[in-house]
Coordinates of C-alpha atoms in Angstrom, one line a residue:
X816 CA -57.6 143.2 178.9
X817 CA -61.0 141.4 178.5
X818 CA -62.2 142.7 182.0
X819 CA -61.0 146.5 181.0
X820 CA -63.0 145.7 177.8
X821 CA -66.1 145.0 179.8
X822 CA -65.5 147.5 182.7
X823 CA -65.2 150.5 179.6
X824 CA -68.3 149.6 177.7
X825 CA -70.4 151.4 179.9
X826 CA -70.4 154.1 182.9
X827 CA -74.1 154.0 183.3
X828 CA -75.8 151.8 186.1
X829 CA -74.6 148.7 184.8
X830 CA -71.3 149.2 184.8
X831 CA -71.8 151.3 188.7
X832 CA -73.3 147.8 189.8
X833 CA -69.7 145.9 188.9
X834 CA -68.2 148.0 191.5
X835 CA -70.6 149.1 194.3
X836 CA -70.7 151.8 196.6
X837 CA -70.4 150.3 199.6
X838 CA -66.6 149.6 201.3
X839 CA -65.4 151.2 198.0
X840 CA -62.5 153.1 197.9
X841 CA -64.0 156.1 196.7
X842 CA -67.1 156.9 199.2
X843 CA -64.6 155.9 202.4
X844 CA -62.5 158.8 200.5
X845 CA -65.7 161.0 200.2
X846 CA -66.7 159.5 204.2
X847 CA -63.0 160.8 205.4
X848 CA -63.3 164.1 203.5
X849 CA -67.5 164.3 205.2
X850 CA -65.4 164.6 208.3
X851 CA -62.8 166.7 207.0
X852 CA -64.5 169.1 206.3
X853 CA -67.3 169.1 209.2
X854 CA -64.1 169.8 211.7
X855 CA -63.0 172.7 208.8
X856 CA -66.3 174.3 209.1
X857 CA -66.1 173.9 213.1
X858 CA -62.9 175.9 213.1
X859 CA -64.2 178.1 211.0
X860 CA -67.7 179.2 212.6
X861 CA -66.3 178.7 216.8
X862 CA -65.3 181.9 216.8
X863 CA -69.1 183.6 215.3
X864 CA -70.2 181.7 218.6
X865 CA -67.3 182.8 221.1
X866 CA -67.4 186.5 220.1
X867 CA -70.7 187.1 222.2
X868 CA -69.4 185.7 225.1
X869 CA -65.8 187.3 224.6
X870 CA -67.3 191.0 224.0
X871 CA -68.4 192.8 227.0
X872 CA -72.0 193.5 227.1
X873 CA -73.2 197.2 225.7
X874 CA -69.9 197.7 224.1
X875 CA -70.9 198.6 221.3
X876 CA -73.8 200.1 222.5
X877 CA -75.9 202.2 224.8
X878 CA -78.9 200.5 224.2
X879 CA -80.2 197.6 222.2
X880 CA -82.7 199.9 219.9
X881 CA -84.9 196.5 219.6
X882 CA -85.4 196.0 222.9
X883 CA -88.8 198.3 222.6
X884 CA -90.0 196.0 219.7
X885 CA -89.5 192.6 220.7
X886 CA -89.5 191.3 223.9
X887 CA -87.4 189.1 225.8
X888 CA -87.1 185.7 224.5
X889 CA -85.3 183.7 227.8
X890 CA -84.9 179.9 228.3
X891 CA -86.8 177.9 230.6
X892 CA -84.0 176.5 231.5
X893 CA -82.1 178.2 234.9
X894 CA -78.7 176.9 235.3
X895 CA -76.0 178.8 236.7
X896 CA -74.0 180.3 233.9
X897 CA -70.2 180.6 233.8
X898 CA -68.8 183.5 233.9
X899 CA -65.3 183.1 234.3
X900 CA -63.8 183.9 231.0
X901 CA -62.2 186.9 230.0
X902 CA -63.9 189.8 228.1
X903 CA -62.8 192.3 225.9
X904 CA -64.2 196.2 224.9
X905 CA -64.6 195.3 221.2
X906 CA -67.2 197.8 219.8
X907 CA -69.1 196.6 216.6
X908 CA -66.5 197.6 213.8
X909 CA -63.7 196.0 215.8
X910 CA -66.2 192.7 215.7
X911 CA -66.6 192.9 211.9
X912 CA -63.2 193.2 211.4
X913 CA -62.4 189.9 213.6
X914 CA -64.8 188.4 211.9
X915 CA -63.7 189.1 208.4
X916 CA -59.8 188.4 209.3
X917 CA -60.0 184.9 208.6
X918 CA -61.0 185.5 204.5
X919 CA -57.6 187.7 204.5
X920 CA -55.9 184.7 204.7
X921 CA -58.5 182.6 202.8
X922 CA -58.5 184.0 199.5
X923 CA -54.7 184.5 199.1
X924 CA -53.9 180.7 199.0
X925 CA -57.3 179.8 196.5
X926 CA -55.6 180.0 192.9
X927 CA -52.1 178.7 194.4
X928 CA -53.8 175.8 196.2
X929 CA -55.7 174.8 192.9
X930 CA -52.0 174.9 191.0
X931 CA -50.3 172.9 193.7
X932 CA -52.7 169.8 194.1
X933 CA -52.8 169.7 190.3
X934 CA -48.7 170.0 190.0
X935 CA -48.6 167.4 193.8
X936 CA -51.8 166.0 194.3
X937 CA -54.9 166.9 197.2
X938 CA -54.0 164.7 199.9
X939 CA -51.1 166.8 201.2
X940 CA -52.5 170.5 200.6
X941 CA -55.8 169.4 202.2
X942 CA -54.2 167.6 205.2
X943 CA -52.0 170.2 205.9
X944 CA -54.1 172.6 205.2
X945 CA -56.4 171.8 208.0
X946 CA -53.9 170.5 210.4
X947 CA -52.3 174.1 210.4
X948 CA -56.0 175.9 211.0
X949 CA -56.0 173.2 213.9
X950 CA -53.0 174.2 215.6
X951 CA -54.2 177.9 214.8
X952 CA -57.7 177.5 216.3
X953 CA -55.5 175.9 219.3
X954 CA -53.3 179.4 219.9
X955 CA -56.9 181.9 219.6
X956 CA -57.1 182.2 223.4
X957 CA -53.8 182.9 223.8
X958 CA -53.9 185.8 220.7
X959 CA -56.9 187.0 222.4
X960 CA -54.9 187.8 225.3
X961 CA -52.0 189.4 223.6
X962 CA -54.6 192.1 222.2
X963 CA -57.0 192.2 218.7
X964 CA -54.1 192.6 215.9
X965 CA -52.9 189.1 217.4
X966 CA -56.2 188.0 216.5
X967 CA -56.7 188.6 213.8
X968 CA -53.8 187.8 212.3
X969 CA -54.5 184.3 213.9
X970 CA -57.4 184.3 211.9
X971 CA -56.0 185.2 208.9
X972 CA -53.2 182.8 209.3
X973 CA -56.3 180.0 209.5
X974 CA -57.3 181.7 206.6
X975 CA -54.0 180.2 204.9
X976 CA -54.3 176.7 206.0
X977 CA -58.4 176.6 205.1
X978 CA -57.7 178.6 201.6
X979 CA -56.2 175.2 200.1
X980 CA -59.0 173.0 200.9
X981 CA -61.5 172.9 198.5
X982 CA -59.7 173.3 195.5
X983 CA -57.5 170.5 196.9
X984 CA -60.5 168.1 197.2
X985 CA -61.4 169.1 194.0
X986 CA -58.4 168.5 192.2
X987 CA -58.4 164.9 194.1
X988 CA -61.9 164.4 192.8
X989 CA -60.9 165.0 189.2
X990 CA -59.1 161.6 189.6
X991 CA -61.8 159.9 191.9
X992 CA -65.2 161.0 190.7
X993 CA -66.9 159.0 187.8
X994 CA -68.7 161.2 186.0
X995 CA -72.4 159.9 186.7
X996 CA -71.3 159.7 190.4
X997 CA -69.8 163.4 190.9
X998 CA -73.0 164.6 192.4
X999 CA -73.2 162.1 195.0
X1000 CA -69.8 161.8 196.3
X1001 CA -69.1 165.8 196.4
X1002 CA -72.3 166.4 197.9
X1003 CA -71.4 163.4 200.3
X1004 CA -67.9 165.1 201.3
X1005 CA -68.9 169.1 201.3
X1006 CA -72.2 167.6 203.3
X1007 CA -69.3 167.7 205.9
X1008 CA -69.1 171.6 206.2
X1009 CA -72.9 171.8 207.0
X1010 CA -73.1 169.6 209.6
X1011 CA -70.2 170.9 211.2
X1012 CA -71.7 174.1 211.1
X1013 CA -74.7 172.4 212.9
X1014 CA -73.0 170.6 215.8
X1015 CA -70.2 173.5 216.5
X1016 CA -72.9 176.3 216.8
X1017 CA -75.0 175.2 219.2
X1018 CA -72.1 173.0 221.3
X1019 CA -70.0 176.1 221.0
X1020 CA -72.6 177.6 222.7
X1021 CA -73.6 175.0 225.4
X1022 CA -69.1 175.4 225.8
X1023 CA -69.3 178.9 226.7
X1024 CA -72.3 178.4 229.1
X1025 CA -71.2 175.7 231.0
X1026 CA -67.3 175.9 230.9
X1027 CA -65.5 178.8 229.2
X1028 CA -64.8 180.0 225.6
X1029 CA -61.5 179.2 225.6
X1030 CA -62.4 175.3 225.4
X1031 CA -64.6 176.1 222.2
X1032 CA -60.7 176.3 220.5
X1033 CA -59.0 173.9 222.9
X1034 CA -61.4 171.0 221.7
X1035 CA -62.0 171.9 218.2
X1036 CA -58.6 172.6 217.9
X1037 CA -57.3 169.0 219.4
X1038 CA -60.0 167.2 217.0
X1039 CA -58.6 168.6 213.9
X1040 CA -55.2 167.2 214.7
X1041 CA -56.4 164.0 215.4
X1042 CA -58.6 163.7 211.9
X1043 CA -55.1 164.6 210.2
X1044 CA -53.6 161.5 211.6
X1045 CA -56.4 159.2 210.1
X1046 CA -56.5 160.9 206.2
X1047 CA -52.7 160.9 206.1
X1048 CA -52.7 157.3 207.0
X1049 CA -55.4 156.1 204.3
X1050 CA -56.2 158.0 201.5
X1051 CA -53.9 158.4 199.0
X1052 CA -54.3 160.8 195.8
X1053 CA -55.1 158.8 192.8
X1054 CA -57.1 155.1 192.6
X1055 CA -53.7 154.1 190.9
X1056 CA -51.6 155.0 194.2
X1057 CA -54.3 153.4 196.3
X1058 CA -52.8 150.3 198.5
X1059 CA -56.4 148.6 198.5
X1060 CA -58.9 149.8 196.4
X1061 CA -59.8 146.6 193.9
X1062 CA -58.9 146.2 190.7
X1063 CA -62.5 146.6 189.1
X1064 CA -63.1 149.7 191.3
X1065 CA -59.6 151.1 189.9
X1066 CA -60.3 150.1 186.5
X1067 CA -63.8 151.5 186.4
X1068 CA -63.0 154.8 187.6
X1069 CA -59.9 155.8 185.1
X1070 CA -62.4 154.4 182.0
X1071 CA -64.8 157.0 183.1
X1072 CA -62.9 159.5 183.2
X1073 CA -61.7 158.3 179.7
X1074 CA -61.5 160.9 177.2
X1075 CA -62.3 163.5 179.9
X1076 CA -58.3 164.5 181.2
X1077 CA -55.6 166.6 179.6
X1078 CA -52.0 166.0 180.6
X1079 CA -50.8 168.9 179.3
X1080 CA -47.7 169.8 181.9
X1081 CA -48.8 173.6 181.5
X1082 CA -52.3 175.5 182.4
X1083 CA -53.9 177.2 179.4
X1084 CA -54.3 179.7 181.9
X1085 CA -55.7 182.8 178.7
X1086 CA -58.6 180.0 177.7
X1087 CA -59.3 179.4 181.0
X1088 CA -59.9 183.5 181.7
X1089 CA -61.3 183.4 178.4
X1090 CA -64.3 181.1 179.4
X1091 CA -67.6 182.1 179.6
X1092 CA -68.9 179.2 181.3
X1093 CA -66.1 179.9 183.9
X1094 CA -67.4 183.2 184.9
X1095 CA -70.8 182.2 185.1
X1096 CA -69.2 180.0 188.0
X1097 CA -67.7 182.7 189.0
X1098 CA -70.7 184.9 189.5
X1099 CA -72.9 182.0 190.6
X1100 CA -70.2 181.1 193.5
X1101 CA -70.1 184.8 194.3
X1102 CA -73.7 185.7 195.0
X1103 CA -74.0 183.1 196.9
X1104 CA -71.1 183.3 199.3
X1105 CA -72.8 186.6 200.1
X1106 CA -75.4 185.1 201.5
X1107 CA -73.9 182.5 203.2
X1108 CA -71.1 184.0 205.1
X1109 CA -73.0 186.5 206.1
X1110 CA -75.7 184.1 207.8
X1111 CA -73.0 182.1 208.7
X1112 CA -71.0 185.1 210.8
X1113 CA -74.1 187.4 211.8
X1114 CA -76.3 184.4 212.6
X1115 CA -75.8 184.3 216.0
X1116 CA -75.6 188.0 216.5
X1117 CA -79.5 188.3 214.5
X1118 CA -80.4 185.7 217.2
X1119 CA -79.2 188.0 220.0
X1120 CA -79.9 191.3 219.6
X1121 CA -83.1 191.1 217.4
X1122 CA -84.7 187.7 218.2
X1123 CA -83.4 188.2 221.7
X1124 CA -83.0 184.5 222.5
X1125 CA -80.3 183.7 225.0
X1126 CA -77.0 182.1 224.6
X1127 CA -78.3 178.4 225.0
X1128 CA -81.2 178.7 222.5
X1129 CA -78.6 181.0 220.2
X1130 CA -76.5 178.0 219.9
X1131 CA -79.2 175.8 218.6
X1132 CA -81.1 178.2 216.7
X1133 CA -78.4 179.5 214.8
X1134 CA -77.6 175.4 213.7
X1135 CA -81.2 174.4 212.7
X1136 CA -80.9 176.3 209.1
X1137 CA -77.7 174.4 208.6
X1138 CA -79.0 171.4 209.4
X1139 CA -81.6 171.8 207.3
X1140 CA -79.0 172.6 204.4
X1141 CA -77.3 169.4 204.9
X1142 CA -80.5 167.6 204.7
X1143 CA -80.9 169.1 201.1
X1144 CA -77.2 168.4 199.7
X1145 CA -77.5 165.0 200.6
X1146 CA -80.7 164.8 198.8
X1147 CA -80.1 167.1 196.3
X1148 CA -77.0 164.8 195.2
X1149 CA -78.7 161.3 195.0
X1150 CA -81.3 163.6 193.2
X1151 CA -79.3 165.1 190.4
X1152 CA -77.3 162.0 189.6
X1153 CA -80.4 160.2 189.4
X1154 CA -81.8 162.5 187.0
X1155 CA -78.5 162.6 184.8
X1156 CA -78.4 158.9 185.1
X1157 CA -82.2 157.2 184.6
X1158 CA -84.1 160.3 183.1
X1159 CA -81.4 161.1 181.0
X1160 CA -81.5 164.6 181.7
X1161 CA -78.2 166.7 180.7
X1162 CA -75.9 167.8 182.8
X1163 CA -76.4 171.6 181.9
X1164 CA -79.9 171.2 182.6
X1165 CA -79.4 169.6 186.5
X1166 CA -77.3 172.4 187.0
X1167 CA -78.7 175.2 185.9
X1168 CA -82.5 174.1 187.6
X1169 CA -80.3 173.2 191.1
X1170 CA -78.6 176.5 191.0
X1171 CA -81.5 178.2 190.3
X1172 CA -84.0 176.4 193.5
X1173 CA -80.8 176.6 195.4
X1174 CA -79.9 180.7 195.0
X1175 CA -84.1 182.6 194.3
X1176 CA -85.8 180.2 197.2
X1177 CA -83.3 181.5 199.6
X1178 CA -83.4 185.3 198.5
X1179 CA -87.3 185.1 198.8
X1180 CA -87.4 183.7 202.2
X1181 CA -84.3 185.8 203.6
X1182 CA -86.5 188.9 202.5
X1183 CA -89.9 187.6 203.7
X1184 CA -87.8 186.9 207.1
X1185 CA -87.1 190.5 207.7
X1186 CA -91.0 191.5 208.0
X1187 CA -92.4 189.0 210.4
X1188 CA -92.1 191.5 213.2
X1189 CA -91.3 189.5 216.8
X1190 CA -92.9 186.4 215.4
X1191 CA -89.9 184.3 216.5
X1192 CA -91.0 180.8 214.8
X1193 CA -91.6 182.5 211.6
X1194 CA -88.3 184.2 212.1
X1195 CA -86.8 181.4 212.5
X1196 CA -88.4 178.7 209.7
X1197 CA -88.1 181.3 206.9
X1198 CA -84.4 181.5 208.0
X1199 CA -84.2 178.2 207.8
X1200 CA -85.9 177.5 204.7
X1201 CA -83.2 180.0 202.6
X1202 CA -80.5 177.9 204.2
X1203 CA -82.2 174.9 203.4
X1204 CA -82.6 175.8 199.5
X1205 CA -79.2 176.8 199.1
X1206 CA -77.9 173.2 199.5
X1207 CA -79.4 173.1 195.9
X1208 CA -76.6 174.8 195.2
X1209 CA -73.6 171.9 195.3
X1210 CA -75.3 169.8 193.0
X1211 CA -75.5 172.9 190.7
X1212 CA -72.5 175.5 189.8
X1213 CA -70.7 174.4 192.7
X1214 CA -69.4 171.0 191.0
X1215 CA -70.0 172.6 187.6
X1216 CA -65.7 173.0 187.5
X1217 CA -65.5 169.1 187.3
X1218 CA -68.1 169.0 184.5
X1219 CA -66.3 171.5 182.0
X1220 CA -62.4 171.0 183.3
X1221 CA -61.9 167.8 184.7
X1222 CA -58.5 168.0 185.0
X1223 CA -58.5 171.7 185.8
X1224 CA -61.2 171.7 188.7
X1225 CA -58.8 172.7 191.6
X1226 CA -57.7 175.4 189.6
X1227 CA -61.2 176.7 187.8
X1228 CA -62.5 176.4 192.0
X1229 CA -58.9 178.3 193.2
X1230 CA -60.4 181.3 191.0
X1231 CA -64.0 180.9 191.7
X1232 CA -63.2 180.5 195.5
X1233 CA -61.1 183.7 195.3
X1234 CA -64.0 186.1 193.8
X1235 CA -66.7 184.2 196.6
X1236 CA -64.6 185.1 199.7
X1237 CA -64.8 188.3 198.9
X1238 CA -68.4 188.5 200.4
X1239 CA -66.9 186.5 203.5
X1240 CA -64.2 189.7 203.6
X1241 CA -66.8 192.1 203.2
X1242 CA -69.9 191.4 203.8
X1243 CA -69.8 190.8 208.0
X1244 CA -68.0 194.6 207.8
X1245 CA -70.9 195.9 206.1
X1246 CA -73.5 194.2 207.9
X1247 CA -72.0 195.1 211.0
X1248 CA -72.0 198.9 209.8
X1249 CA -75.6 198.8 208.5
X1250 CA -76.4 197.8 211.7
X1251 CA -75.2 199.9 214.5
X1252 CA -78.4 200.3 216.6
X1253 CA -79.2 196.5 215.6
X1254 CA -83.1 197.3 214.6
X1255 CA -85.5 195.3 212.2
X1256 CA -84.9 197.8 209.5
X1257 CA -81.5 197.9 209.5
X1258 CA -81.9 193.7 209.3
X1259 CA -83.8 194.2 206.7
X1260 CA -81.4 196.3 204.3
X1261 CA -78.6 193.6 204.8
X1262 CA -81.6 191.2 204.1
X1263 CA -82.5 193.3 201.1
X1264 CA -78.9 193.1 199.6
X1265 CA -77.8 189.5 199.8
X1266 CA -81.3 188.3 198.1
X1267 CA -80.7 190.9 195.2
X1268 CA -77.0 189.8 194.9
X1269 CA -78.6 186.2 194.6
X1270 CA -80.9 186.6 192.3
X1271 CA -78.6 188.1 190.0
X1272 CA -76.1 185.3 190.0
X1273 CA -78.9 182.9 189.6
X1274 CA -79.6 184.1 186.4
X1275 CA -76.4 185.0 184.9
X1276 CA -75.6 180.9 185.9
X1277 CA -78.6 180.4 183.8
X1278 CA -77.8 182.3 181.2
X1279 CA -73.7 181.5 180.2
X1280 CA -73.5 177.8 181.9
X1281 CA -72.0 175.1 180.4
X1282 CA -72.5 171.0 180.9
X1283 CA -69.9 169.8 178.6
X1284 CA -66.3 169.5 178.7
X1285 CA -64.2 172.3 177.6
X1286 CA -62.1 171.9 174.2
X1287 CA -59.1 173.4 176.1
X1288 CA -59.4 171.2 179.2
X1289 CA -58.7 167.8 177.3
X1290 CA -55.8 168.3 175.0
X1291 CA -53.0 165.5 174.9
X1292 CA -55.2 162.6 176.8
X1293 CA -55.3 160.6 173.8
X1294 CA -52.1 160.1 173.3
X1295 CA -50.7 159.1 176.7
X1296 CA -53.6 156.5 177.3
X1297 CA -52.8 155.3 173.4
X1298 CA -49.0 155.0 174.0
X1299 CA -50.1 152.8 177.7

């Protein structure tokens, strides 16, 4: 009891320097999830890549209206291309609509993956969950083949398997994450989606040049499986069910999320909907998935027909602003628990300033990248910057769920996670209608709409967010650690 005494006192840096980071239980979970989730986001973005090279050229159109404005952008580089996979006569709105699939799937299994991992725990939704996208990604070549309604319902089925995730890791988080470390180690394991997005781009791309877009699914496909061996074997979903986490590391984490759990067997579901700060989440997450998944599907596609670079320098290009956004959430989470821990700045206040850098810098520079004419560098840095900004973002409303719901998170990110893939369902169909002759203007009106949709999430964050921990999400936690 004496050592519980002294581990409880405190949850600031003193206490954090009794059990340290390194070789700790919780940062090899947060390491294991970093990879996790870079293969999630490799399955997810393969196919953004594979589509050019799966399309036959001028299908869905005559002529690339650009063509007359900027010039042709080629590598230096002359190696014989391959050329031996199969192509299909996909015309635009058949591509947004294979793009979009997957979010079909996505959003359906958001709220009911948030209620399972708080009802069985994380580890078995999330594992699953990306083993079956795996296998998925694996049968894409072969529901290419069998015609576009077996693709997309491949997608969609990915959809399923990927829908799970987050609120899964969230829910396993509430149980994991000391408060004053939540910023670090969730920026540690969702860093994982950016950099997958930056190595699967531009390798995706290198695939389908060299060898053939089939192996783009073959090999991401075979890497999920194996990651599913290694996080079934050792993580486990709560420090207590851990085989060899230490006892100070176990001890410290439970007494700082002291005071902060409910173990209420039912979800006051009408408070939840009832909560303002809840919706400003909602919004936030929203406006910015707009954004995102449509850089994140069209990318490559902007890089093509209006930069006009080839499928080599697409790959790469396309990465660089994700790169760039993993940078920033790595930062950005060291920064904000630094300023919550040693300036003693409130939570509310990290949030709403992160979610604020991370959601108006990116709508000013997507704008300011649609009038820079043929200036391909500029193109591409003010692209990148946006991206960049936005990794702001997961130190601000997108952990926000674990700072007002602890015990809820999975849940409060299930509903959030359902409004924000909307724009993934959506927003690819509309930017793929807005631009059927693929010129700057029409760029510029997708451009036009993602930074207004920002902005005004930014600032309804701003105005409704909350730091603190909901009266509703704590209920009944004194009692069960009183009668222990």
């Amino acid at each position: 009891m004496p050592l519980k005494s002294e581990l409880t006192i405190d949850v600031g840096p003193k206490a954090t320097n009794l059990v340290p980071a390194c070789c700790s239980a919780r940062y090899n979970l947060a390491l294991l999830a970093f990879f996790g989730f870079f293969l999630l986001y490799a399955l997810r973005v393969n196919l953004s890549v594979a589509l050019v090279d799966m399309v036959e050229p001028n299908t869905s159109l005559a002529k690339n209206v650009t063509s007359n404005v900027c010039p042709e952008h080629s590598s230096t580089i002359n190696v014989p291309r391959n050329t031996t996979g199969e192509k299909y006569s996909w015309d635009a709105d058949t591509q947004g609509w294979i793009l979009g699939s997957f979010f079909y799937g996505y959003i359906i299994t958001q709220i009911p993956g948030g209620y399972l991992a708080s009802k069985i725990g994380g580890k078995l939704l999330l594992g699953f969950g990306i083993f079956g996208t795996s296998v998925f990604t694996l049968l894409t070549p072969l529901a290419a083949n069998l015609g576009v309604g077996y693709l997309i319902a491949v997608r969609a089925l990915e959809g399923l398997g990927e829908g799970v995730t987050f609120p899964a890791m969230h829910s396993m988080w509430s149980s994991w994450a000391p408060p004053l470390e939540r910023s670090k180690l969730l920026s540690i394991s969702y860093a994982g989606a950016q950099l997958g997005t930056v190595v699967s781009l531009p390798l995706s791309g290198l695939i389908c040049y060299y060898m053939n877009w089939i192996y783009v699914f073959y090999i991401f496909g075979a890497l999920g499986v194996l990651w599913w061996f290694f996080w079934m074997w050792l993580v486990s979903d709560t420090p207590e069910a851990h085989r060899s986490i230490s006892h100070a590391e176990r001890e410290y984490i439970l007494s700082s999320l002291k005071d902060q759990l409910s173990t209420q067997k039912t979800v006051p579901w009408r408070p939840i909907l009832e909560s303002l700060p809840l919706w400003a989440i909602v919004v936030a997450h929203f406006s910015y998935n707009w954004t995102f998944y449509t850089l994140l599907t069209l990318l490559p596609t902007y890089m093509k027909e209006i930069l006009r670079f080839d499928a080599q320098e697409n790959g790469f290009l396309s990465a660089l602003p994700y790169f760039g956004c993993w940078l920033c959430i790595i930062l950005s989470g060291q920064i904000a628990d630094y300023l919550r821990q040693n300036r003693n700045l409130s939570t509310v206040c990290v949030r709403k300033c992160f979610t604020l850098i991370g959601m108006i810098g990116p709508a000013v520079f997507l704008v300011a990248a649609g009038f820079i004419g043929c200036n391909y560098a500029l193109a591409v840095a003010f692209v990148t910057i946006s991206t960049t900004l936005g990794g702001f973002c997961t130190s601000g409303y997108s952990i926000n769920h674990l700072d007002i719901a602890p015990s809820y998170a999975g849940i409060l990110l299930g509903i959030t996670n359902t409004f924000a893939t909307i724009p993934g369902m959506v927003g690819p169909v509309i930017a793929k209608n807005l631009t059927h002759n693929n010129t700057v203007g029409e760029w510029q009106t997708v451009f036009y709409i993602a930074a207004s949709i920002n902005l005004f999430g930014a600032i309804f964050f701003v105005l409704f967010a909350s730091g603190e921990v909901q009266d509703w999400a704590v209920s009944g936690y004194h009692l069960r650690r009183n009668w222990k």
